PDB file of C-alpha atoms in Angstrom:
ATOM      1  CA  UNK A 271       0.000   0.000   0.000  1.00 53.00           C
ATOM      2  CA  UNK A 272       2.907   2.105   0.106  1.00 59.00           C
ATOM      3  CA  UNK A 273       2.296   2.853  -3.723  1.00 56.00           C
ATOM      4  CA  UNK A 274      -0.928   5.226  -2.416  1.00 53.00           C
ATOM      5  CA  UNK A 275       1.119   7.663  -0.414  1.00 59.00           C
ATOM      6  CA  UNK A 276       3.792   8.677  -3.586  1.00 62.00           C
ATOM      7  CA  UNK A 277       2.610  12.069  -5.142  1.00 65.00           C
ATOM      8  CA  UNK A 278       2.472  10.763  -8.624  1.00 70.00           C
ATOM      9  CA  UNK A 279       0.315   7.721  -7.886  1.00 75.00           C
ATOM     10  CA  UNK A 280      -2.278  10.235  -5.979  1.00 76.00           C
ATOM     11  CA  UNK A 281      -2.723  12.179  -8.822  1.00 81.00           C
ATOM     12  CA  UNK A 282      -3.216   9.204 -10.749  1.00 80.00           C
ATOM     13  CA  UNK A 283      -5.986   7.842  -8.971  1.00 79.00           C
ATOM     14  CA  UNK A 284      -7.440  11.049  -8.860  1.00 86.00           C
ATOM     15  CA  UNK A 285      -7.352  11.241 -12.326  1.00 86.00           C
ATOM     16  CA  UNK A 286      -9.034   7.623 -12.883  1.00 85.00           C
ATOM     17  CA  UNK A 287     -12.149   8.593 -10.406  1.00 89.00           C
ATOM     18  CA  UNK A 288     -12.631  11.980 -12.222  1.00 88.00           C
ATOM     19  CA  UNK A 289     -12.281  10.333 -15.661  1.00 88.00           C
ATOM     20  CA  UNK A 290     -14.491   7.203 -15.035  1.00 85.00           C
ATOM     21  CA  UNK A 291     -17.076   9.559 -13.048  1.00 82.00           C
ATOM     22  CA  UNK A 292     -17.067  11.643 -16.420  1.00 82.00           C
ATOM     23  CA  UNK A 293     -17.973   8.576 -18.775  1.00 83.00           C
ATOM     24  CA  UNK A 294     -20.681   7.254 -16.302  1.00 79.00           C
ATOM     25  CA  UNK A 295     -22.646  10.469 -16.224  1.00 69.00           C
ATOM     26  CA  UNK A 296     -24.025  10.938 -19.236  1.00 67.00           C
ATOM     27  CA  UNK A 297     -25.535   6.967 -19.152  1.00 62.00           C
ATOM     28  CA  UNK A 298     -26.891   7.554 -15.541  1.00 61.00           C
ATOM     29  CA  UNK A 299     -28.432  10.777 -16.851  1.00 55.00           C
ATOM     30  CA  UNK A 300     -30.227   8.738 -19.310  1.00 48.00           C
ATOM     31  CA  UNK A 301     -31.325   5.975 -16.749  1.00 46.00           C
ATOM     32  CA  UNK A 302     -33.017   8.757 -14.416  1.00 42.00           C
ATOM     33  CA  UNK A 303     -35.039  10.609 -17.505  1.00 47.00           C
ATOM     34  CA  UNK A 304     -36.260   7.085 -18.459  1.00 51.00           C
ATOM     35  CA  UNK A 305     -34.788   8.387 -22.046  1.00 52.00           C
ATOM     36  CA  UNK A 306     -35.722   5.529 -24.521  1.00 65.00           C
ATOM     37  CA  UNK A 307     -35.529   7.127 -28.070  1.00 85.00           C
ATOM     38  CA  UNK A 308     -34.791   4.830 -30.544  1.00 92.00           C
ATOM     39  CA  UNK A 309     -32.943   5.230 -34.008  1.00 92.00           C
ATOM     40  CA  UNK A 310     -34.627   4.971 -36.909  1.00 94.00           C
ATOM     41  CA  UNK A 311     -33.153   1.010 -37.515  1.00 95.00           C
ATOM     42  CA  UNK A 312     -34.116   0.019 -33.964  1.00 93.00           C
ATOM     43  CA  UNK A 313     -37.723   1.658 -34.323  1.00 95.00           C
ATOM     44  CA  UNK A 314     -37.876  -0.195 -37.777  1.00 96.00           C
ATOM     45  CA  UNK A 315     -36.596  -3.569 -35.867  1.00 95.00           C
ATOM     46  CA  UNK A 316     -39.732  -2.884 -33.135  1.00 94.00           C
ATOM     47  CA  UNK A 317     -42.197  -2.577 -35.601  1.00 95.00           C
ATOM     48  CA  UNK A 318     -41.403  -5.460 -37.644  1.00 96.00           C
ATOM     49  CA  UNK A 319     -40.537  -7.414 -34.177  1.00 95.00           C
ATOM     50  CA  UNK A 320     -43.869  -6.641 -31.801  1.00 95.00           C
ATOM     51  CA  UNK A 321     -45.958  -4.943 -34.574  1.00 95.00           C
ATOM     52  CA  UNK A 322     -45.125  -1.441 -32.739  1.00 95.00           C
ATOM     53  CA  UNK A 323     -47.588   1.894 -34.024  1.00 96.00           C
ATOM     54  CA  UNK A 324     -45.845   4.740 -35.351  1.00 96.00           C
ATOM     55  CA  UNK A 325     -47.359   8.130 -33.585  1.00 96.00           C
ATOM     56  CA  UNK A 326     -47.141  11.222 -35.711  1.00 96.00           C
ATOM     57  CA  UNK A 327     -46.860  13.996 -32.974  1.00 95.00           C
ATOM     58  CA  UNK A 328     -46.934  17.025 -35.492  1.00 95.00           C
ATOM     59  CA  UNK A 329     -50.048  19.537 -36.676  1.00 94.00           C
ATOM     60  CA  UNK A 330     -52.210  17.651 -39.430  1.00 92.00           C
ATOM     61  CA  UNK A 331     -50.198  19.968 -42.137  1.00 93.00           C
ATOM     62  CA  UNK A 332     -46.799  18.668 -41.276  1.00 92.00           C
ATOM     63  CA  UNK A 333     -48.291  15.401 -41.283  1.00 94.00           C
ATOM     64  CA  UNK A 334     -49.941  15.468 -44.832  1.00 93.00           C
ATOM     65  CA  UNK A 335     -47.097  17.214 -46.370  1.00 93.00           C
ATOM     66  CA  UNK A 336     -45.046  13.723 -45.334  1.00 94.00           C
ATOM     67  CA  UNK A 337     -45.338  10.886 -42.570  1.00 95.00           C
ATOM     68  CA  UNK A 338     -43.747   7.775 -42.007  1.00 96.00           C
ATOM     69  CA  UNK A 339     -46.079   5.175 -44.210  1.00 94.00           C
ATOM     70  CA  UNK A 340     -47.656   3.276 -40.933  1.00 92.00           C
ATOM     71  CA  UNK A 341     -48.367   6.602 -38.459  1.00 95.00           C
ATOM     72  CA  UNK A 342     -50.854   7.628 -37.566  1.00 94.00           C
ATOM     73  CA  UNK A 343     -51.436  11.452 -36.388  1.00 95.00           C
ATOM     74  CA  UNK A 344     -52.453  12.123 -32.832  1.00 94.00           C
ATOM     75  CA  UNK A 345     -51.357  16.270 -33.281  1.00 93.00           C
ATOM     76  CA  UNK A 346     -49.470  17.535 -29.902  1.00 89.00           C
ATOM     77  CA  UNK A 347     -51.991  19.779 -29.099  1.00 91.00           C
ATOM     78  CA  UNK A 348     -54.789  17.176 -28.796  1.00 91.00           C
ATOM     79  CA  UNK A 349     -52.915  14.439 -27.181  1.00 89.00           C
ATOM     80  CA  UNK A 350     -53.945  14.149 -24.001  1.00 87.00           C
ATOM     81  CA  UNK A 351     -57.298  14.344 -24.691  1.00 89.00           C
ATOM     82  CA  UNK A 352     -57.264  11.613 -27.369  1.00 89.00           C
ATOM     83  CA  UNK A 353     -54.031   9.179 -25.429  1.00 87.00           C
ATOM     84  CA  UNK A 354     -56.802   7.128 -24.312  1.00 86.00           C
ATOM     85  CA  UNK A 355     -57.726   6.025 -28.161  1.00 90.00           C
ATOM     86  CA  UNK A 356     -53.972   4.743 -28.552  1.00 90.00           C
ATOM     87  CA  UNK A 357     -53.541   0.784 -28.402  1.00 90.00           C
ATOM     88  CA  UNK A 358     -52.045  -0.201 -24.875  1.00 86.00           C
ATOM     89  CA  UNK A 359     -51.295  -3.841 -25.956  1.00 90.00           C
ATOM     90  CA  UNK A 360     -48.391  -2.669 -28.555  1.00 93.00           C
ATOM     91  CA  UNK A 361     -45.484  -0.642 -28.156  1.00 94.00           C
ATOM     92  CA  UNK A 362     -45.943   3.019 -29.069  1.00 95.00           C
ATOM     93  CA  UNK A 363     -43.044   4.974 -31.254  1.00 95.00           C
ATOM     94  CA  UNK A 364     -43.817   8.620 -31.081  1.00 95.00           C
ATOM     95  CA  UNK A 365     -42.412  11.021 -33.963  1.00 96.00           C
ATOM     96  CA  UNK A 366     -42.205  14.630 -34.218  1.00 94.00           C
ATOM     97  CA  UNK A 367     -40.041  16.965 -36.165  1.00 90.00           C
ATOM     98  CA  UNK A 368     -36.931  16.681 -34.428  1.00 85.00           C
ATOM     99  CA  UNK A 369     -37.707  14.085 -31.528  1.00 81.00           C
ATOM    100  CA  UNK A 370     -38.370  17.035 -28.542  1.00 82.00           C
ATOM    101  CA  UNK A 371     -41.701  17.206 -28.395  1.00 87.00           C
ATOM    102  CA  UNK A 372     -42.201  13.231 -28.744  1.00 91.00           C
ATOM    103  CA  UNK A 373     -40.349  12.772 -25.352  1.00 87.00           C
ATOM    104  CA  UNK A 374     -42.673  15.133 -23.712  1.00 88.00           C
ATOM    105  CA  UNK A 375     -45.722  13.516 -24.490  1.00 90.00           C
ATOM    106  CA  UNK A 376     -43.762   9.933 -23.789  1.00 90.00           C
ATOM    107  CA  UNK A 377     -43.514  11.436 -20.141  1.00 87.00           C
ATOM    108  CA  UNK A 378     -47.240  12.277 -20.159  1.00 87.00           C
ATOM    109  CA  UNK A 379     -48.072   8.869 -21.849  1.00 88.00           C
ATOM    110  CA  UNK A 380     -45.756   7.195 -18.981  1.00 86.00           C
ATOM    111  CA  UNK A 381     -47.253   9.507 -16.399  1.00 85.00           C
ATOM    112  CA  UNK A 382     -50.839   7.258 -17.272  1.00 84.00           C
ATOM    113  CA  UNK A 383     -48.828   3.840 -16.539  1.00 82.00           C
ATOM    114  CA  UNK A 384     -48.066   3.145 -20.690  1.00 83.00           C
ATOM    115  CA  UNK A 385     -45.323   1.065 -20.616  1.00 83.00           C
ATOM    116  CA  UNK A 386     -43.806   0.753 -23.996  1.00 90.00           C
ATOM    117  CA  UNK A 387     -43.362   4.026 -24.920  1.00 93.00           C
ATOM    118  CA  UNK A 388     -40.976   4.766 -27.422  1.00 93.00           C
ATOM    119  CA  UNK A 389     -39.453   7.778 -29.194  1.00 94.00           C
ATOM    120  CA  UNK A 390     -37.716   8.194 -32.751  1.00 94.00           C
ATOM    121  CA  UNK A 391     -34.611   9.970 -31.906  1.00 91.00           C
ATOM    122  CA  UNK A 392     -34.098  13.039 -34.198  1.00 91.00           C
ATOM    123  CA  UNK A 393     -37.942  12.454 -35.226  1.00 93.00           C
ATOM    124  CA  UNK A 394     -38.810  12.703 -38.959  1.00 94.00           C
ATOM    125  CA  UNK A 395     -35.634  14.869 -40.038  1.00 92.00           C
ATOM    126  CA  UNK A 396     -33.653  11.544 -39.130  1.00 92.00           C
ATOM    127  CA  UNK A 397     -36.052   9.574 -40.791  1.00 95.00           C
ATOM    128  CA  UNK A 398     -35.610  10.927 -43.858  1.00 94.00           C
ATOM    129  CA  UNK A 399     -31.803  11.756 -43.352  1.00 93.00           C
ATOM    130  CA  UNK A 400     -32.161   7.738 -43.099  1.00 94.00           C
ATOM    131  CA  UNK A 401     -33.556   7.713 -46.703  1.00 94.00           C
ATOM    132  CA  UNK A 402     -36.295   6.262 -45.226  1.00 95.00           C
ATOM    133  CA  UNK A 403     -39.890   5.772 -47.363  1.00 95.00           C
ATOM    134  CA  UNK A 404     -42.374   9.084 -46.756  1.00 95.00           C
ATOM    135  CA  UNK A 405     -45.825   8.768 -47.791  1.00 94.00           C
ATOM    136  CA  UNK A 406     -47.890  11.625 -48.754  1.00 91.00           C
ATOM    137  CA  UNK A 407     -51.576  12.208 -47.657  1.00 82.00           C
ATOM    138  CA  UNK A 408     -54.129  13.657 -50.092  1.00 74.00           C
TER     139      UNK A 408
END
């Protein structure tokens, strides 16, 4: 144990707490906000895997002008009124424009005991950075 009271060896242990304490952080961070946003392979992966529903998050407009082929829109501003007509028995993926506003509503969705919610990380701009298919709406 002598090794612990040279100078050198103090700073280096010093330097190995600080250092691992800095690479733990950010994934503790993430466990406490409960952060689960997927990428756009993994959210593909869920839906194919446990039939998972795509929620479009974003105003009707945004969500004619271009959605992900499967979603279906549930608008921000009416969500908590119409959460209850979501399905509870399959995991929910919610997409908006750049994945902010989806984990919002996953905390208000989670706040009603939903389990599998889901976000798409980035939202639809990764989706289609992804070259991902976008389906129009008439």
């Amino acid at each position: 144990m002598d090794f612990l009271f040279y100078q050198n060896s103090i700073y280096f242990l010093i330097f190995l707490l600080v250092s691992g304490g800095l690479l733990l952080f950010p994934l503790l961070r993430q466990q406490g906000k409960g952060n689960t946003g997927l990428s756009v392979k993994e959210a593909v992966n869920l839906v194919n895997r446990e039939n998972a529903v795509f929620v479009d998050l974003r105003p009707a407009q945004s969500y004619r002008g271009g959605s992900i082929p499967s979603a279906r829109n549930l608008p921000a501003d009416e969500f908590e009124q119409k959460a209850g007509t979501l399905p509870r028995n399959k995991p929910l993926i919610l997409v908006c424009d750049t994945g902010r506003d989806s984990a919002k509503m996953a905390g208000v969705l989670r706040g009603k005991n939903t389990e599998n919610v889901y976000t798409l990380a980035g939202g639809m701009g990764a989706w289609k950075a992804d070259g991902m298919p976008v389906k129009q709406h008439a």
